[in-house]
XYZ file of C-alpha atoms in Angstrom:
603
model
C -19.028 -34.972 15.661
C -17.959 -36.255 19.080
C -15.239 -38.559 20.339
C -15.303 -40.170 23.739
C -12.979 -41.977 26.084
C -15.235 -44.631 27.612
C -15.302 -45.097 31.396
C -18.232 -45.731 33.752
C -22.005 -45.658 33.480
C -22.245 -41.917 33.074
C -20.535 -42.107 29.709
C -22.943 -44.826 28.652
C -25.915 -42.673 29.671
C -24.406 -39.736 27.775
C -24.157 -41.882 24.634
C -27.720 -43.080 25.023
C -28.927 -39.503 25.477
C -27.403 -38.117 22.272
C -28.597 -41.184 20.395
C -32.270 -40.539 21.183
C -34.309 -40.296 17.926
C -36.023 -37.076 18.985
C -32.678 -35.285 19.447
C -30.979 -33.245 16.730
C -28.949 -35.652 14.553
C -25.320 -35.750 15.676
C -22.568 -37.705 14.053
C -20.418 -39.272 16.733
C -17.711 -41.874 17.007
C -16.398 -43.695 20.051
C -12.696 -44.454 20.163
C -11.546 -47.184 22.531
C -7.934 -46.561 23.430
C -6.558 -50.067 23.616
C -2.962 -49.083 24.304
C -0.914 -46.301 25.852
C 0.624 -45.135 22.591
C -0.237 -41.435 22.119
C 2.034 -40.851 19.139
C 0.350 -38.779 16.409
C -2.741 -38.336 18.570
C -4.240 -35.617 16.417
C -3.734 -37.475 13.126
C -4.913 -40.841 14.459
C -8.013 -39.826 16.394
C -8.835 -36.147 15.804
C -8.303 -35.680 12.081
C -11.290 -33.732 10.705
C -12.287 -31.112 8.141
C -14.750 -29.183 10.322
C -14.115 -25.727 11.844
C -14.512 -27.167 15.363
C -14.444 -30.685 16.760
C -16.065 -31.520 20.100
C -14.170 -33.931 22.338
C -15.811 -35.450 25.414
C -13.455 -36.915 27.996
C -14.567 -38.688 31.173
C -11.979 -37.856 33.793
C -12.741 -41.103 35.618
C -10.980 -42.970 32.874
C -7.608 -44.349 33.949
C -5.923 -43.065 30.834
C -7.497 -39.608 30.808
C -4.482 -38.020 32.541
C -2.018 -39.314 29.968
C -4.411 -38.332 27.164
C -4.702 -34.748 28.484
C -0.952 -34.538 29.035
C -0.344 -35.490 25.396
C -2.948 -32.953 24.262
C -1.101 -30.311 26.281
C 2.246 -31.262 24.792
C 0.902 -31.069 21.230
C -1.084 -27.857 21.965
C -4.511 -29.274 21.205
C -6.268 -27.037 23.734
C -7.057 -24.363 21.134
C -9.952 -22.896 19.205
C -10.197 -25.861 16.815
C -11.325 -28.320 19.503
C -14.165 -27.940 21.963
C -13.174 -29.999 24.963
C -15.857 -31.165 27.416
C -14.115 -32.558 30.494
C -16.488 -34.423 32.786
C -15.507 -35.357 36.313
C -15.791 -34.647 39.994
C -13.474 -33.116 42.552
C -13.336 -36.352 44.547
C -11.963 -38.358 41.621
C -9.810 -35.713 39.914
C -8.065 -32.587 41.220
C -8.733 -30.470 38.132
C -6.896 -27.254 39.059
C -3.772 -28.979 40.344
C -3.494 -30.970 37.135
C -4.271 -28.185 34.643
C -2.400 -25.257 36.221
C 0.783 -26.513 34.542
C -0.992 -27.539 31.318
C -0.439 -25.732 28.037
C -3.934 -24.260 27.606
C -4.098 -21.216 25.328
C -6.184 -18.080 25.528
C -8.279 -19.179 22.565
C -8.994 -22.561 24.172
C -12.578 -23.793 24.149
C -12.590 -25.982 27.259
C -15.602 -26.647 29.474
C -15.080 -28.393 32.782
C -18.330 -30.104 33.803
C -18.068 -30.754 37.522
C -20.456 -33.432 38.744
C -21.974 -33.245 42.216
C -23.162 -36.243 44.224
C -26.956 -36.565 43.770
C -29.245 -36.417 46.755
C -31.477 -39.365 47.435
C -34.584 -37.139 47.327
C -33.925 -35.739 43.845
C -35.303 -38.686 41.945
C -31.983 -39.621 40.396
C -31.205 -36.101 39.062
C -27.549 -35.075 38.915
C -26.323 -31.474 39.300
C -23.448 -30.253 37.104
C -21.492 -27.023 37.382
C -19.920 -25.795 34.123
C -16.655 -23.813 34.147
C -14.968 -21.930 31.310
C -11.258 -22.853 31.400
C -8.373 -21.027 29.686
C -4.937 -19.557 30.280
C -3.371 -16.356 28.968
C -0.245 -18.301 28.110
C 1.447 -20.702 30.462
C 4.788 -20.372 28.633
C 4.964 -16.598 29.286
C 3.662 -16.515 32.847
C -0.081 -16.894 32.371
C -2.099 -18.506 35.159
C -4.969 -20.954 34.788
C -8.369 -19.239 34.746
C -11.539 -21.098 35.726
C -14.679 -18.972 35.449
C -17.862 -20.547 36.790
C -20.706 -20.265 34.295
C -23.965 -22.037 35.212
C -25.506 -25.114 36.849
C -27.494 -27.888 35.194
C -29.785 -30.547 36.607
C -29.936 -33.683 34.478
C -31.843 -36.943 34.638
C -32.158 -39.778 32.184
C -34.561 -37.859 29.900
C -33.483 -34.198 29.931
C -31.226 -31.463 31.319
C -32.499 -28.170 32.717
C -30.576 -25.029 33.614
C -30.870 -24.215 37.282
C -29.158 -20.844 37.485
C -26.341 -18.717 36.123
C -23.480 -18.322 38.553
C -21.757 -15.390 36.795
C -22.234 -12.866 34.002
C -20.129 -14.959 31.639
C -23.143 -15.809 29.470
C -23.679 -12.094 28.783
C -20.267 -11.663 27.186
C -18.624 -13.100 24.100
C -15.748 -15.519 24.360
C -13.097 -12.805 24.036
C -15.160 -10.386 26.072
C -14.192 -12.547 29.037
C -10.542 -12.694 27.928
C -9.875 -9.130 26.831
C -6.969 -8.437 29.198
C -3.653 -10.212 29.717
C -2.526 -8.832 33.075
C -0.527 -11.893 34.077
C 1.653 -12.331 30.959
C 4.598 -10.584 29.315
C 4.359 -10.733 25.527
C 7.599 -11.194 23.609
C 7.796 -8.508 20.908
C 10.351 -8.439 18.064
C 11.169 -4.814 17.218
C 12.989 -3.524 14.126
C 15.605 -0.761 14.381
C 17.516 -0.036 11.157
C 18.882 3.470 11.742
C 20.487 2.893 15.128
C 22.947 0.176 16.243
C 21.066 -2.629 17.988
C 24.131 -3.014 20.218
C 22.978 0.095 22.080
C 21.579 -0.446 25.589
C 17.921 -1.412 25.702
C 16.943 1.811 27.494
C 18.593 3.914 24.799
C 16.876 2.021 21.979
C 13.502 2.313 23.713
C 14.057 6.034 24.150
C 14.748 6.363 20.423
C 11.602 4.397 19.515
C 9.476 6.448 21.922
C 10.499 9.786 20.437
C 7.929 11.466 18.212
C 10.293 13.896 16.471
C 12.194 13.182 13.237
C 9.494 10.842 11.976
C 11.465 10.155 8.794
C 14.109 8.162 10.698
C 12.936 4.541 10.874
C 9.403 5.805 10.271
C 7.718 2.452 9.555
C 9.410 0.653 12.464
C 8.690 3.442 14.952
C 5.110 3.732 13.732
C 4.630 0.014 14.400
C 6.266 0.409 17.817
C 3.767 3.136 18.743
C 0.898 0.846 17.731
C 2.353 -1.937 19.888
C 2.341 0.436 22.885
C -1.333 1.149 22.245
C -1.966 -2.605 22.027
C -0.129 -3.065 25.326
C -2.407 -0.535 27.013
C -5.533 -2.199 25.612
C -4.441 -5.675 26.717
C -2.960 -4.377 30.000
C -0.076 -6.771 29.594
C 3.672 -6.485 29.832
C 5.971 -6.505 26.816
C 9.541 -7.681 26.513
C 11.143 -6.089 23.438
C 13.928 -7.764 21.471
C 15.647 -5.707 18.773
C 16.443 -6.750 15.200
C 18.277 -4.823 12.502
C 15.941 -5.912 9.686
C 12.587 -7.429 8.914
C 14.055 -10.625 7.420
C 16.880 -11.939 5.241
C 14.573 -13.648 2.770
C 10.848 -14.112 3.052
C 10.792 -15.501 6.588
C 14.355 -16.148 7.744
C 16.006 -13.984 10.387
C 14.995 -10.546 11.609
C 11.685 -9.821 13.324
C 9.767 -12.018 10.876
C 12.040 -14.965 11.590
C 11.608 -14.452 15.358
C 7.829 -14.776 15.007
C 8.209 -17.795 12.714
C 10.482 -19.741 15.068
C 8.389 -18.876 18.125
C 10.956 -16.758 19.999
C 8.580 -13.778 19.686
C 4.812 -13.695 20.048
C 4.338 -10.688 17.769
C 6.393 -8.330 15.621
C 5.888 -4.636 16.298
C 6.950 -3.430 12.831
C 4.316 -4.207 10.164
C 5.580 -6.028 7.104
C 4.486 -7.171 3.664
C 2.205 -10.196 3.351
C 4.160 -12.169 0.763
C 3.047 -15.659 -0.379
C 6.065 -17.248 1.283
C 5.326 -15.639 4.639
C 1.648 -16.548 4.565
C 2.558 -20.239 4.652
C 3.851 -19.723 8.190
C 2.282 -16.449 9.360
C -1.167 -14.919 9.482
C -1.719 -11.305 8.407
C -3.936 -10.003 11.197
C -4.897 -6.496 10.104
C -3.617 -3.640 7.968
C -1.380 -1.366 10.024
C 0.688 0.547 7.478
C 1.523 1.497 3.905
C 4.604 0.940 1.820
C 5.416 3.246 -1.078
C 8.819 3.092 -2.758
C 9.329 5.667 -5.523
C 11.852 6.980 -8.048
C 12.112 10.775 -7.733
C 13.785 13.180 -10.152
C 13.486 16.699 -11.485
C 12.813 17.254 -15.160
C 16.160 17.380 -17.010
C 16.844 20.702 -18.738
C 17.597 18.951 -22.020
C 14.881 16.327 -21.804
C 11.820 18.523 -22.042
C 12.381 20.523 -25.268
C 9.082 20.302 -27.015
C 7.857 22.046 -30.126
C 4.604 20.162 -30.429
C 2.996 22.301 -27.702
C 2.407 24.995 -30.359
C 0.579 22.512 -32.572
C -1.430 20.746 -29.867
C -4.425 23.155 -29.728
C -5.693 21.814 -33.088
C -5.625 18.418 -34.691
C -3.834 17.837 -37.982
C -7.151 17.880 -39.895
C -8.072 21.301 -38.451
C -4.667 22.710 -39.372
C -5.014 21.456 -42.960
C -8.547 22.857 -43.277
C -7.448 26.216 -41.879
C -4.534 26.378 -44.346
C -6.913 25.493 -47.195
C -9.304 28.272 -46.173
C -6.452 30.794 -46.069
C -5.343 29.757 -49.575
C -8.907 29.982 -50.860
C -9.374 33.499 -49.436
C -5.959 34.510 -50.841
C -7.125 33.361 -54.274
C -10.422 35.286 -53.888
C -8.532 38.453 -52.885
C -6.274 38.139 -55.933
C -9.335 37.790 -58.186
C -10.922 40.802 -56.486
C -7.826 42.955 -57.094
C -7.600 41.720 -60.664
C -11.274 42.497 -61.435
C -10.990 45.927 -59.824
C -8.039 46.780 -62.092
C -10.056 45.723 -65.154
C -13.665 46.713 -64.487
C -13.815 49.470 -61.846
C -13.438 53.252 -62.227
C -9.880 54.533 -62.727
C -9.929 56.534 -59.476
C -10.684 53.277 -57.529
C -8.010 51.228 -59.183
C -4.705 50.340 -57.515
C -1.544 51.426 -59.211
C -0.616 47.768 -59.597
C -2.237 44.346 -59.291
C -0.850 42.400 -56.292
C 0.514 39.026 -57.171
C -0.951 35.767 -55.840
C 2.028 35.485 -53.521
C 1.218 38.897 -52.075
C -2.423 37.940 -51.381
C -1.224 34.727 -49.743
C 1.024 36.860 -47.528
C -1.970 39.106 -46.705
C -4.045 36.023 -45.793
C -1.306 34.574 -43.598
C -0.738 37.966 -41.917
C -4.441 38.209 -41.095
C -4.231 34.757 -39.447
C -1.430 36.222 -37.288
C -3.550 39.305 -36.411
C -1.585 41.565 -38.778
C -3.260 44.193 -40.941
C -2.505 45.023 -44.579
C -1.911 48.237 -46.535
C -3.749 46.768 -49.546
C -7.525 46.870 -49.184
C -10.028 45.871 -51.863
C -12.309 48.697 -53.063
C -15.174 46.504 -54.240
C -17.937 45.238 -51.959
C -17.207 41.582 -52.735
C -13.507 41.998 -52.043
C -14.188 43.697 -48.741
C -16.623 40.926 -47.733
C -13.864 38.373 -48.438
C -11.494 40.527 -46.397
C -14.042 40.664 -43.540
C -14.506 36.870 -43.619
C -10.717 36.423 -43.496
C -10.315 38.603 -40.398
C -13.355 37.091 -38.664
C -12.175 33.479 -38.961
C -8.614 34.561 -38.069
C -9.884 36.352 -34.949
C -11.756 33.270 -33.719
C -8.923 30.838 -34.438
C -6.249 33.136 -33.027
C -8.009 33.722 -29.692
C -8.700 30.034 -29.136
C -5.139 29.113 -30.103
C -3.446 31.650 -27.828
C -5.642 30.803 -24.843
C -4.836 27.087 -25.102
C -1.105 27.688 -25.569
C -0.866 30.135 -22.677
C -2.841 27.906 -20.308
C -0.762 24.849 -21.190
C 2.510 26.749 -20.718
C 1.589 28.434 -17.433
C -0.712 25.893 -15.792
C 2.078 23.650 -14.492
C 5.805 23.084 -14.978
C 6.935 20.809 -17.734
C 6.977 17.116 -16.805
C 9.257 14.439 -18.134
C 7.974 11.861 -20.598
C 9.591 9.124 -18.499
C 6.582 7.613 -16.747
C 7.526 3.963 -16.114
C 10.438 1.955 -14.724
C 10.937 0.492 -18.206
C 11.405 3.970 -19.701
C 13.684 4.920 -16.828
C 15.880 1.879 -17.461
C 16.140 2.791 -21.147
C 16.946 6.468 -20.481
C 20.325 8.119 -19.947
C 19.550 9.282 -16.404
C 21.779 8.348 -13.456
C 20.208 6.332 -10.611
C 20.948 6.237 -6.869
C 19.259 4.283 -4.091
C 18.592 4.584 -0.381
C 20.347 1.696 1.448
C 17.284 -0.138 2.789
C 17.239 -3.887 3.407
C 13.853 -4.423 1.747
C 15.004 -2.500 -1.361
C 18.004 -4.794 -1.721
C 15.801 -7.860 -1.190
C 13.320 -6.618 -3.785
C 16.075 -6.182 -6.373
C 17.195 -9.769 -5.776
C 13.858 -11.586 -5.501
C 11.391 -9.698 -7.691
C 10.051 -11.337 -10.844
C 9.273 -8.065 -12.669
C 11.323 -7.858 -15.921
C 11.530 -4.056 -15.844
C 13.231 -4.174 -12.432
C 15.738 -6.703 -13.750
C 16.405 -4.384 -16.710
C 16.857 -1.394 -14.370
C 19.268 -3.373 -12.221
C 21.245 -4.560 -15.251
C 21.566 -1.138 -16.906
C 21.640 1.296 -13.987
C 22.765 -0.517 -10.822
C 25.190 -3.285 -11.797
C 27.464 -0.926 -13.823
C 27.775 1.203 -10.652
C 28.476 -1.698 -8.309
C 31.871 -0.187 -7.367
C 30.578 3.377 -7.215
C 30.504 4.541 -3.552
C 27.778 7.046 -4.439
C 25.293 4.421 -5.671
C 23.828 3.921 -2.186
C 23.233 7.264 -0.493
C 21.434 8.302 2.706
C 17.973 9.719 2.108
C 18.969 13.310 2.890
C 21.995 13.297 0.608
C 20.059 11.655 -2.230
C 17.160 14.108 -1.986
C 19.524 17.097 -2.056
C 21.292 15.669 -5.093
C 17.939 15.396 -6.898
C 17.372 19.091 -6.187
C 20.815 20.214 -7.346
C 21.169 17.903 -10.368
C 18.046 17.782 -12.553
C 17.953 14.394 -14.225
C 19.414 12.491 -11.259
C 17.034 9.740 -10.079
C 16.876 8.693 -6.425
C 14.964 5.606 -5.264
C 13.750 5.746 -1.665
C 10.870 4.976 0.680
C 8.343 7.820 0.649
C 7.769 8.051 4.409
C 11.481 8.660 5.036
C 12.279 10.957 2.100
C 9.289 13.275 1.786
C 10.295 15.078 4.991
C 13.560 16.188 3.373
C 11.721 17.322 0.237
C 9.350 19.496 2.260
C 12.251 20.853 4.319
C 14.784 21.729 1.601
C 12.730 22.324 -1.582
C 10.889 25.433 -2.675
C 7.332 25.128 -3.910
C 8.465 25.595 -7.482
C 11.030 22.803 -7.110
C 8.396 20.485 -5.608
C 6.097 21.093 -8.567
C 9.002 20.337 -10.886
C 9.422 16.800 -9.475
C 8.526 13.598 -11.305
C 7.569 10.391 -9.513
C 7.643 6.784 -10.734
C 6.526 3.895 -8.552
C 9.515 1.631 -7.998
C 7.191 -1.145 -6.827
C 3.389 -1.317 -6.573
C 1.892 0.396 -3.542
C 1.450 -2.266 -0.889
C -0.236 -2.526 2.477
C 1.698 -3.562 5.559
C 0.182 -5.967 8.059
C 0.788 -6.982 11.625
C 1.706 -10.674 11.521
C 1.421 -13.418 14.094
C 2.388 -17.050 13.814
C -0.171 -19.110 11.949
C -0.795 -21.240 15.056
C -0.663 -18.370 17.546
C -3.424 -18.383 20.145
C -3.432 -14.573 20.268
C -4.514 -14.012 16.663
C -8.193 -13.284 17.262
C -7.612 -11.240 20.409
C -4.989 -9.030 18.716
C -7.185 -8.651 15.645
C -10.127 -7.437 17.736
C -8.001 -4.933 19.635
C -6.319 -3.533 16.521
C -9.692 -3.340 14.795
C -10.816 -1.184 17.676
C -7.783 1.056 17.121
C -8.821 1.451 13.478
C -12.468 2.153 14.257
C -11.755 4.875 16.810
C -9.442 6.841 14.483
C -6.319 6.323 16.603
C -4.596 4.539 13.733
C -5.346 7.367 11.276
C -4.023 9.954 13.713
C -0.707 8.135 14.115
C -0.439 7.332 10.401
C -0.860 10.992 9.439
C 1.926 11.885 11.853
C 4.390 9.126 10.979
C 3.785 8.477 7.282
C 3.759 11.114 4.535
C 2.379 9.463 1.429
C 2.014 12.446 -0.937
C 3.713 15.702 -1.888
C 1.497 18.735 -2.408
C 2.192 21.135 -5.274
C 0.690 24.585 -4.733
C 1.367 26.105 -8.148
C -0.783 29.162 -7.369
C 1.810 30.399 -4.885
C 4.444 31.271 -7.477
C 4.749 32.479 -11.075
C 5.646 29.719 -13.485
C 8.179 30.962 -16.014
C 8.378 29.564 -19.522
C 11.865 28.194 -20.014
C 13.993 27.293 -22.996
C 12.337 23.865 -23.266
C 9.413 25.681 -24.937
C 11.033 28.823 -26.357
C 13.940 27.041 -28.038
C 11.791 25.700 -30.924
C 10.514 29.263 -31.605
C 14.022 30.693 -31.721
C 15.048 27.844 -33.994
C 12.137 28.595 -36.329
C 13.075 32.292 -36.342
C 16.684 31.479 -37.172
C 15.605 29.141 -39.982
C 13.298 31.849 -41.323
C 16.056 34.470 -41.412
C 18.437 32.046 -43.096
C 15.806 31.286 -45.708
C 15.182 35.028 -46.285
C 18.907 35.638 -46.628
C 19.196 32.775 -49.118
C 16.312 34.113 -51.193
C 17.811 37.602 -51.092
C 21.121 36.306 -52.417
C 19.320 34.371 -55.138
C 17.370 37.468 -56.173
C 20.529 39.595 -56.284
C 22.291 36.964 -58.327
C 19.357 36.729 -60.742
C 19.182 40.523 -61.081
C 22.904 40.678 -61.838
C 22.567 37.921 -64.386
C 19.718 39.765 -66.144
C 21.675 43.027 -66.271
C 24.663 41.301 -67.844
C 22.441 39.635 -70.431
C 21.075 43.047 -71.493
């Protein structure tokens, strides 16, 4: 698709050339500008749905200067329009006019300079083609005109004469990879230091590589911006903000990029739907992981089911049935021996069915018995009882021991919903994005957590605690829940916790794990250039090196380095069962004594 501003015979010849039937079909439209009204130029004349629109302008036209001035004012010299500007140095001083024009670095502008034909060339005209762009006139960029090649054209065809530079060997951004003549405006976030500090002092803080947990995300993004500065070989003017934004895109570093007072934000941020209406997420440059951390409460992990878990309910019932069956067989064996066998082999008494049941249960607990059948059948039943008890007992004890000693007990609270419904106390790290998330999220479980755990503590000065103080409180008060950003809090955990205490921790994601992106304005001319440079940082491993230093995303539990002790959360049910057993024995003993006394009085 091509538009043209008509002026002179050369434009007519150009139209006739592209309209030749043997040429590749091209849709074109000629617009005759009948007045000097340039209002809504793009909507009136350049409205299109194609990735790129070619615009041919003959600089001999009287109105070409005002047309190009309006295009500069409305920033139409960008990647969406391929401008072909045709003229000669005698009729139009190209550099003098365009050196003050708002041409961007992603501009696709070709200046076709026409030379006066010689009389002996048979009517052929020589054109020199220049690639024209600027690194950013509004931030000090100068006009760049790179000569490309020469063409010789007549009425039937155009032939390349020669290349005048190596421009054709490089991609578009290969010729524009450095911004030596501009100073990019960078919005930088500092949340843990007063932004009223002198600029030199704030830059010194951001340049430090120690204490990575203090403003970790912001300082990580600042380090990446320094790498980007070295790759682009440009200057950077840093402005400091105390937050990312007030809402989705108002205020802070995000707001500075939105309103055009900053070209780029150094601190990566979340790509929310509201921001993507005005910004473009260039490339992933960070992670965001907000968690709820707490140690297992001493009174929240008492579990008796661990001693029943090795077997299913069906297996337990079958095993009990087998024990009863063998107890019945043993009683029959003792009874038959007392009736049928030789007197010297007989027992002095016949054990009751309750006694054989006790023998069967004792065998299941690896206990022997003083009563042994004398007959072969009875001893075979006894052998079968001890064999099945041996197999079941060894499997049972191995599973119980491994489950008790493999890892510390973990809480059953696994979700934010369960946390909101629990009796645990909650504290939060005072971060701006945490407060914004509590106010703007649509997740019902977060609203429930805020209603039950945060709003009742609105006047509690200990609701919002610094990361260090909150982490230490989690260590000292099992059952206290602290919500913080992982990159800032994990350092304190590794510094002040023992390995056993680390393995005792429980984590719940406060919000889904999200990627952070470097954002530029949606209409920024630096989007593609920044994307290519940051992609290079990712490919070479520089990003991974810095991320591993600045962001700790996981705690490591080395349970092999210490002995895990079994606490009361598991032993308490056993002691309770023992107490109940002794009480039952005492009750039965009293009943037996009372019955014996009653019988004696009756006699």
